[in-house]
Short mmCIF file of C-alpha atoms and ligand atoms in Angstrom, two decimals:
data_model
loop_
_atom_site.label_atom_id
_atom_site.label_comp_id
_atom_site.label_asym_id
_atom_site.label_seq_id
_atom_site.Cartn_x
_atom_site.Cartn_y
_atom_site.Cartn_z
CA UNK B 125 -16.27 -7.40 -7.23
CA UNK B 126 -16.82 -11.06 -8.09
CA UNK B 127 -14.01 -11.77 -10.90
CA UNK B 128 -11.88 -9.52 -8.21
CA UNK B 129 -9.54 -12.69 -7.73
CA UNK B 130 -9.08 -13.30 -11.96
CA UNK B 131 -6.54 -10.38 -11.91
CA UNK B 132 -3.01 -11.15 -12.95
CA UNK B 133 -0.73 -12.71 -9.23
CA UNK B 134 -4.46 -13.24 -7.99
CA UNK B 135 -5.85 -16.34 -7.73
CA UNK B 136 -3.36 -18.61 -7.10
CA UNK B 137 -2.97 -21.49 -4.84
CA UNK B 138 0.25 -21.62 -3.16
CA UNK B 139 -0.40 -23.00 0.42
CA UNK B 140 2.53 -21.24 2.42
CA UNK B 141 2.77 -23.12 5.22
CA UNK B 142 4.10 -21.03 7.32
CA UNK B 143 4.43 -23.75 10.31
CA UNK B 144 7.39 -24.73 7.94
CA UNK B 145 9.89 -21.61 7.89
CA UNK B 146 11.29 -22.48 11.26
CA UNK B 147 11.94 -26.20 10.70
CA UNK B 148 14.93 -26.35 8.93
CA UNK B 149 14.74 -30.41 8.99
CA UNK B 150 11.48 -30.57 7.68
CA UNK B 151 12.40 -27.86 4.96
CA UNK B 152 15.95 -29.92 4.05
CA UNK B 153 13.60 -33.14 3.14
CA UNK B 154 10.81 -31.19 1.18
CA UNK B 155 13.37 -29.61 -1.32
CA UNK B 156 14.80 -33.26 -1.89
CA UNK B 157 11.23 -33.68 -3.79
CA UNK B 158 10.79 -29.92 -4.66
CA UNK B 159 11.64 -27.22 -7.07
CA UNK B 160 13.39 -24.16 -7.35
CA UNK B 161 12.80 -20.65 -9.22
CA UNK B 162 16.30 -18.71 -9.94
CA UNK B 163 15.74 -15.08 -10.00
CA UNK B 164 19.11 -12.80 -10.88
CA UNK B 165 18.58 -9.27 -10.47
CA UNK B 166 14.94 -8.97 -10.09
CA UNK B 167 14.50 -11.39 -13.01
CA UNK B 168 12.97 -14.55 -13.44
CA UNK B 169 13.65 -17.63 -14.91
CA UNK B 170 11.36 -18.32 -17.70
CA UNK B 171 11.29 -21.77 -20.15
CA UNK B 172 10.45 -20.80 -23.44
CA UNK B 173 9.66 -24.12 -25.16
CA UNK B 174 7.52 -25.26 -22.01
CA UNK B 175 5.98 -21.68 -21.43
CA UNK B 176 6.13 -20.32 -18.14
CA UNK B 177 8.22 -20.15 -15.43
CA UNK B 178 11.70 -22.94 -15.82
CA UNK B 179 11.21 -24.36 -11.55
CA UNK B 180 14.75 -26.61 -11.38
CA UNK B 181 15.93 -29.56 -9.44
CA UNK B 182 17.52 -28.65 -6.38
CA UNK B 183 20.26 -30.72 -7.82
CA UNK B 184 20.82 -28.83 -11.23
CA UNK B 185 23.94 -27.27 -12.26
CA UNK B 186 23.37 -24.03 -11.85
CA UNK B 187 22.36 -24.24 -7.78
CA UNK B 188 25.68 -26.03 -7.30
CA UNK B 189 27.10 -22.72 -4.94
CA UNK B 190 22.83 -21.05 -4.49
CA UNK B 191 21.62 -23.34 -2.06
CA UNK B 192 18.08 -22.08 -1.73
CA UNK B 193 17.51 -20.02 1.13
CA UNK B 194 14.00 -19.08 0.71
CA UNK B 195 10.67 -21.37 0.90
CA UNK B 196 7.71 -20.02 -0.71
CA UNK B 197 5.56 -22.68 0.04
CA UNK B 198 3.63 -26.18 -1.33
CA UNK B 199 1.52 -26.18 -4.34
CA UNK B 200 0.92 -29.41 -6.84
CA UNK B 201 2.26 -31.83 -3.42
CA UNK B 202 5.79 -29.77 -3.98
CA UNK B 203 7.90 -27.49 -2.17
CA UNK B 204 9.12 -24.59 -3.98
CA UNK B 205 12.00 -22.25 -3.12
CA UNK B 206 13.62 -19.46 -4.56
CA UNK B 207 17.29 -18.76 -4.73
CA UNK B 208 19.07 -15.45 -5.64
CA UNK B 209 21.85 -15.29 -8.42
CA UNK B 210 22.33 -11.80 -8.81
CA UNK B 211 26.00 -12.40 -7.76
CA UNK B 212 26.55 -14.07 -11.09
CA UNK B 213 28.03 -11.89 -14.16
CA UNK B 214 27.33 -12.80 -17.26
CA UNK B 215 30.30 -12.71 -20.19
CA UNK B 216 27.30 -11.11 -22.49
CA UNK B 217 24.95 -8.98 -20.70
CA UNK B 218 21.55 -9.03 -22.55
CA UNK B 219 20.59 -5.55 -24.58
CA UNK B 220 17.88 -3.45 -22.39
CA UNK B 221 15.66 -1.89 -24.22
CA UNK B 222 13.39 1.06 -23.59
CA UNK B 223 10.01 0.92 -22.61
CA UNK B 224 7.68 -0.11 -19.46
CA UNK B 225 9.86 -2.97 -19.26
CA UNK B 226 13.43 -4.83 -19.83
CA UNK B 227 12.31 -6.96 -23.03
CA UNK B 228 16.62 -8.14 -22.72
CA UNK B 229 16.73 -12.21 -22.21
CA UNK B 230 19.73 -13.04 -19.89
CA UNK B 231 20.80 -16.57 -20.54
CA UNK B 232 23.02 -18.44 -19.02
CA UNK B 233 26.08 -21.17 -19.72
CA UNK B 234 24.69 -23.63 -17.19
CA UNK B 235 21.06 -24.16 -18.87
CA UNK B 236 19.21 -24.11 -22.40
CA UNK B 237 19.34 -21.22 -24.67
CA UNK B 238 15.49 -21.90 -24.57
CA UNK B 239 15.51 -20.88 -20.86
CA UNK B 240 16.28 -17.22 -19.57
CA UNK B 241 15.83 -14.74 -17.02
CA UNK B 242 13.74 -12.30 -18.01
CA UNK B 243 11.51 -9.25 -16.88
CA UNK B 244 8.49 -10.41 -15.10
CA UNK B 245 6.53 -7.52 -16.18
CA UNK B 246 6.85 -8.86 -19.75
CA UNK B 247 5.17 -11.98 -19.27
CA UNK B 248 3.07 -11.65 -16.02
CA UNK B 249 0.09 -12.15 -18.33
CA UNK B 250 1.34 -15.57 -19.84
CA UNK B 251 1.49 -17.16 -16.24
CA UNK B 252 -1.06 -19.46 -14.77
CA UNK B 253 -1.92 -18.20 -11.17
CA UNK B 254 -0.02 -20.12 -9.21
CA UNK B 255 3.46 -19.20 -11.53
CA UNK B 256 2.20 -15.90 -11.38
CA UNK B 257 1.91 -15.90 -7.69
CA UNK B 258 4.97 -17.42 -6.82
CA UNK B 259 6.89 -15.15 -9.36
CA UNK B 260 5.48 -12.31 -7.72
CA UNK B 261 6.30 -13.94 -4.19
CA UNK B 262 9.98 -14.78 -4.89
CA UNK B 263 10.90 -11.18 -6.53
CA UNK B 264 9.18 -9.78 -3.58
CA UNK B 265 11.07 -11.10 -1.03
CA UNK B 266 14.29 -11.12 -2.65
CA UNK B 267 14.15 -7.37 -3.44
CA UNK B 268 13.48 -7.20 0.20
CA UNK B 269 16.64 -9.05 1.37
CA UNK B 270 18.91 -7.21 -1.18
CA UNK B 271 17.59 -3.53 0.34
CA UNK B 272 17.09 -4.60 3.58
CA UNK B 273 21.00 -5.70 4.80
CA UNK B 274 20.76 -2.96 7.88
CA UNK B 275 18.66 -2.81 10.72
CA UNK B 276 16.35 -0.13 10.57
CA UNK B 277 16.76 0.74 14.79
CA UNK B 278 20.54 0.35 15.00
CA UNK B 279 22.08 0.08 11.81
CA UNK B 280 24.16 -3.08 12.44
CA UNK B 281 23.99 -5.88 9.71
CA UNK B 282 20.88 -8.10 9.73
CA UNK B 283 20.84 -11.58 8.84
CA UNK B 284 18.03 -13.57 7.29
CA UNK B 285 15.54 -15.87 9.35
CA UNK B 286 12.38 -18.02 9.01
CA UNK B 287 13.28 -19.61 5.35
CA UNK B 288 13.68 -15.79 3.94
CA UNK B 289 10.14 -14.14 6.11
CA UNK B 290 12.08 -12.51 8.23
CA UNK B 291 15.69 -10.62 9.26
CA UNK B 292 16.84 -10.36 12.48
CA UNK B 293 19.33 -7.90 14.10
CA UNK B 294 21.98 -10.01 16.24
CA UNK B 295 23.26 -6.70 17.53
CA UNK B 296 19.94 -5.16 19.51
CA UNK B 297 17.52 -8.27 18.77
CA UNK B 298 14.71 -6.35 16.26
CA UNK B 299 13.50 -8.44 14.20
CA UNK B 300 12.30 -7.14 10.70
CA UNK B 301 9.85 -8.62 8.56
CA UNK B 302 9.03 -8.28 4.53
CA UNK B 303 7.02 -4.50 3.50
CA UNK B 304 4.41 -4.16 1.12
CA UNK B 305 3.10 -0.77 0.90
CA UNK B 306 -0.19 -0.09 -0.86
CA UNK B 307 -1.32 2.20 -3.64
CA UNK B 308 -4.19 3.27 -4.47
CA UNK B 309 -5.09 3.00 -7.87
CA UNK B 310 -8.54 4.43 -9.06
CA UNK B 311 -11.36 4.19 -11.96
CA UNK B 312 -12.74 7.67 -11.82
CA UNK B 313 -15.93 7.95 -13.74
CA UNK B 314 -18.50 10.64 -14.22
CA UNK B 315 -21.54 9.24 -16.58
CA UNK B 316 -20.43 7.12 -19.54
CA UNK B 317 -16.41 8.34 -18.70
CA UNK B 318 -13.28 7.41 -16.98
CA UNK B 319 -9.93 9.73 -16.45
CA UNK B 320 -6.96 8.86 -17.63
CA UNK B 321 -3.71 9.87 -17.24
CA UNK B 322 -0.13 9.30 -18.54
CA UNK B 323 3.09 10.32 -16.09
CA UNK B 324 6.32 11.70 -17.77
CA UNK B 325 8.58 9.08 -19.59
CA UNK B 326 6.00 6.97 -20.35
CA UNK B 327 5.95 5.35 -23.56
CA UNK B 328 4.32 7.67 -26.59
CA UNK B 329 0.62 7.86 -26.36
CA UNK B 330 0.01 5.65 -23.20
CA UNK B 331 -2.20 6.51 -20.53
CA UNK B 332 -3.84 4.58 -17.65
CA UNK B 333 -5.77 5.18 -14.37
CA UNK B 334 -4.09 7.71 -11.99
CA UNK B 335 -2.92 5.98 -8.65
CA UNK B 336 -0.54 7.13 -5.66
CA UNK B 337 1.17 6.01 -2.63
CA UNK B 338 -0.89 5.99 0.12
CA UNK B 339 0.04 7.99 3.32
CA UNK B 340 0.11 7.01 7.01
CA UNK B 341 -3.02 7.77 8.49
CA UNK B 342 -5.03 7.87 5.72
CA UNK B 343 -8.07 5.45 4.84
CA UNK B 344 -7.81 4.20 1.16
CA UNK B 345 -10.80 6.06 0.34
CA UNK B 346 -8.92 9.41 1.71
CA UNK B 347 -6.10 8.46 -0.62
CA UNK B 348 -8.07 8.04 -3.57
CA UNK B 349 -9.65 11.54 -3.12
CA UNK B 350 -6.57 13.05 -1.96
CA UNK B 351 -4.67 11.45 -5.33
CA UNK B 352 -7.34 12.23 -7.73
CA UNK B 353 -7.70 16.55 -5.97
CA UNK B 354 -3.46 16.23 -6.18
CA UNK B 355 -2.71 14.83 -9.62
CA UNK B 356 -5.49 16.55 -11.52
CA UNK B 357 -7.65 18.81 -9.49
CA UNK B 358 -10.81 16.77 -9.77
CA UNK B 359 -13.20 16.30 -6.64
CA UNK B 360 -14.70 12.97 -5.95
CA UNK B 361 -17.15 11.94 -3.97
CA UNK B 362 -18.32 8.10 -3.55
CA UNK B 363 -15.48 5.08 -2.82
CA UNK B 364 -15.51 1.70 -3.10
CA UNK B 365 -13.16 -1.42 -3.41
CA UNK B 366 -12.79 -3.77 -6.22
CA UNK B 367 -10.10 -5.46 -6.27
CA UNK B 368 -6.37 -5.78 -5.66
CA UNK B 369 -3.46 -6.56 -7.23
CA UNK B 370 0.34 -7.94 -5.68
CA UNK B 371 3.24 -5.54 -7.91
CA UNK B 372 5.87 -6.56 -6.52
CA UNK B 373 8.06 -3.49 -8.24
CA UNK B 374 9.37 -3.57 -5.58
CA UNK B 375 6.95 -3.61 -3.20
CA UNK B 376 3.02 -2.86 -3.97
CA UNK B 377 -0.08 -4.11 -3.45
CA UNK B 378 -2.12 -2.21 -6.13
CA UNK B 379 -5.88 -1.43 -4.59
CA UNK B 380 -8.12 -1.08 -7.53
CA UNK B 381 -10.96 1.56 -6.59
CA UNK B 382 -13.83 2.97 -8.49
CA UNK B 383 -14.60 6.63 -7.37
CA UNK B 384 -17.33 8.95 -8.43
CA UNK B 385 -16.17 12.37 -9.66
CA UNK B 386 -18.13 15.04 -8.56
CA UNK B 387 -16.59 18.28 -11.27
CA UNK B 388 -15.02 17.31 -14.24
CA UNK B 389 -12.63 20.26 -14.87
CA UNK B 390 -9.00 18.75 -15.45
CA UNK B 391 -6.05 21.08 -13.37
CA UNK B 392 -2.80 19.01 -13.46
CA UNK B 393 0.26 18.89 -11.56
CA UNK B 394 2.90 18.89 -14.27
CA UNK B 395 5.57 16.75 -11.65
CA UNK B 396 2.73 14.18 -11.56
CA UNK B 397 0.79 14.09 -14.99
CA UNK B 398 1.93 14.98 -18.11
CA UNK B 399 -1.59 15.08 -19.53
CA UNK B 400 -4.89 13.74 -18.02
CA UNK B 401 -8.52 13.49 -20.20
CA UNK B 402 -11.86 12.17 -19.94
CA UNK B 403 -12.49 9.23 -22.13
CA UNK B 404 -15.85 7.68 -23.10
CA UNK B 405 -16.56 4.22 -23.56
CA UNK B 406 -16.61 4.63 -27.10
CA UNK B 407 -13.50 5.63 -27.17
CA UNK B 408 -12.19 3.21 -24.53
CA UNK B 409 -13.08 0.50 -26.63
CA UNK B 410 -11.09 1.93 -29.78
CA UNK B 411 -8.48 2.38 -27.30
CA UNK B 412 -8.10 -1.27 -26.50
CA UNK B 413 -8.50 -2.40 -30.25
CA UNK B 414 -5.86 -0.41 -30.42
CA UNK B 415 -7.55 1.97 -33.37
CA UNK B 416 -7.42 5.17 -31.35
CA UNK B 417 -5.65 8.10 -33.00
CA UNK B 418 -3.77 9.10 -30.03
CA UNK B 419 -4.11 6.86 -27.09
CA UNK B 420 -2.33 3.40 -26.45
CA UNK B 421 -3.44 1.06 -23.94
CA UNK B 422 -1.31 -0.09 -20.87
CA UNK B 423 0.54 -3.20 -20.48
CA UNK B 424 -0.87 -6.46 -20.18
CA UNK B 425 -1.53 -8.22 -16.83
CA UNK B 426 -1.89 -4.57 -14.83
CA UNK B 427 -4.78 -4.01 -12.75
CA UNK B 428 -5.58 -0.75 -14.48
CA UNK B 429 -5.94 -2.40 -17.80
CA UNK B 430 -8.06 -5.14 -15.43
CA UNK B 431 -10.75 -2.77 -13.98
CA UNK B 432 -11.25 -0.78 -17.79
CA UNK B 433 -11.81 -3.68 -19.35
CA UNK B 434 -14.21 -5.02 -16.43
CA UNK B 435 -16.28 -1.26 -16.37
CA UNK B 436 -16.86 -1.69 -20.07
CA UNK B 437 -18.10 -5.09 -19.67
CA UNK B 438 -20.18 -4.10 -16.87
CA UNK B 439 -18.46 -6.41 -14.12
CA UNK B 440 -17.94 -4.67 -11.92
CA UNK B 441 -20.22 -6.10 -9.22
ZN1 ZN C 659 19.53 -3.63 15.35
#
């Protein structure tokens, strides 16, 4: 797919520079010129007068006890780290509210009540690429760190090495490195449709594509049929890749499929799916106009919202 890379965390041009993670020196002078993204509890710092993400001076205020640990890597002739301040309790927490996402901003005494930590899924699709991708990069990693404390062989406490890429285990020597662990997420057509589903708790009226975990040992192709037979009974026959997407909620990489179906008769597992239903273009495009009796759209920024939009358009290729 050609536009495959316009996607929401693709595109971006963060140069990681990997050569970097294990030269502390080198990494100690780049920050003196470079900038630093906050996250606190899976949040990220965003500047709303500016727009976009709020990257600070190593030197501000509220790094004074967060030296940053982690380097992402060099993009505009900077260096950019991220720092964790989940430790950090606030005197008033913001109000969650319901939904696919925490619309609560979290401010905080040491900056602007213009700047806050907030959900990334609620403004993925404001970001320019590069934000994007190192928003996605820093909550990655640091919801790796704060899961991954134990070594997965022995159990003893693991401590964090190569600028944040890696843990190692000072008791047997294993040496862990970040997981992302893909999903298969598919455009089933048949003629002029595309099935759609919506899982339990979503919010009223919303459906998108159906997608899954993939298994070990499977090809993504096996998982897409395997998903699609599973979730609501339909065969399908042809695979092929479009496009993928970083979802780093926790730890995805979405793979964007379109799949043939060969039946069209809807069976669905009730755990999975609480409904599934073939819908035309027609109605696709009242969907997204958001004029459909019954049917919302998804969020913003996902790659299922990504691929319908691209099969009505016919770019696919
Ligand atoms: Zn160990």
């Amino acid at each position: 797919m050609r536009l495959a890379e316009t996607v929401t965390f693709g595109g971006g041009d963060l140069e990681r520079a990997a050569y970097l993670r294990a030269q502390p020196d080198r990494l100690a002078e780049a920050l003196v010129g470079g900038v630093v993204l906050p996250l606190w509890r899976g949040r990220v710092l965003f500047d709303a007068v500016a727009g976009g993400l709020a990257l600070l001076p190593p030197d501000a205020p509220l790094l004074r006890d967060h030296p940053p640990e982690i380097f992402l890597g060099l993009s505009g002739g900077r260096a950019h780290f991220a720092t964790d301040l989940s430790g950090w309790s606030p005197d008033a927490p913001a109000v969650a509210t319901g939904g696919l996402f925490d619309s609560g901003r979290q401010t905080h005494p040491d900056l602007p009540e213009s700047i806050a930590f907030e959900d990334l899924r609620g403004r993925m699709a404001d970001l320019s690429p590069t934000e994007a991708e190192l928003a996605a990069t820093a909550r990655g990693l640091l919801q790796w760190h704060s899961t991954h404390g134990f070594c997965a062989a022995c159990g003893g406490a693991s401590v964090m090495a190569q600028a944040g890429w890696q843990r190692n285990c000072p008791a047997c020597n294993a040496t862990h490195f970040p997981r992302t662990d893909p999903v298969v997420i598919m455009l089933v057509t048949r003629g002029n449709s595309v099935l759609l589903g919506r899982s339990p708790g979503w919010p009223e009226g919303m459906f998108s594509l159906l997608a899954g975990f993939m298994e070990p040992g499977e090809t993504m192709e096996a998982a897409v049929r395997r998903e699609v037979a599973e979730e609501a009974g339909v065969r399908v026959g042809a695979v092929r890749y479009l496009a993928s997407q970083p979802w780093p909620f926790p730890a995805s990489l979405m793979l964007g499929a379109q799949a043939e179906a060969l039946s069209d008769e809807i069976t669905l597992d009730p755990v999975e799916l609480e409904a599934a239903r073939w819908v035309n273009r027609e109605e696709l495009v009242e969907i997204f106009a958001e004029r459909h009796p019954d049917i919302r759209p998804g969020r913003k920024g996902a790659i299922a919202r990504f691929l319908m939009l691209n099969w009505l358009a016919d770019r696919l290729e």
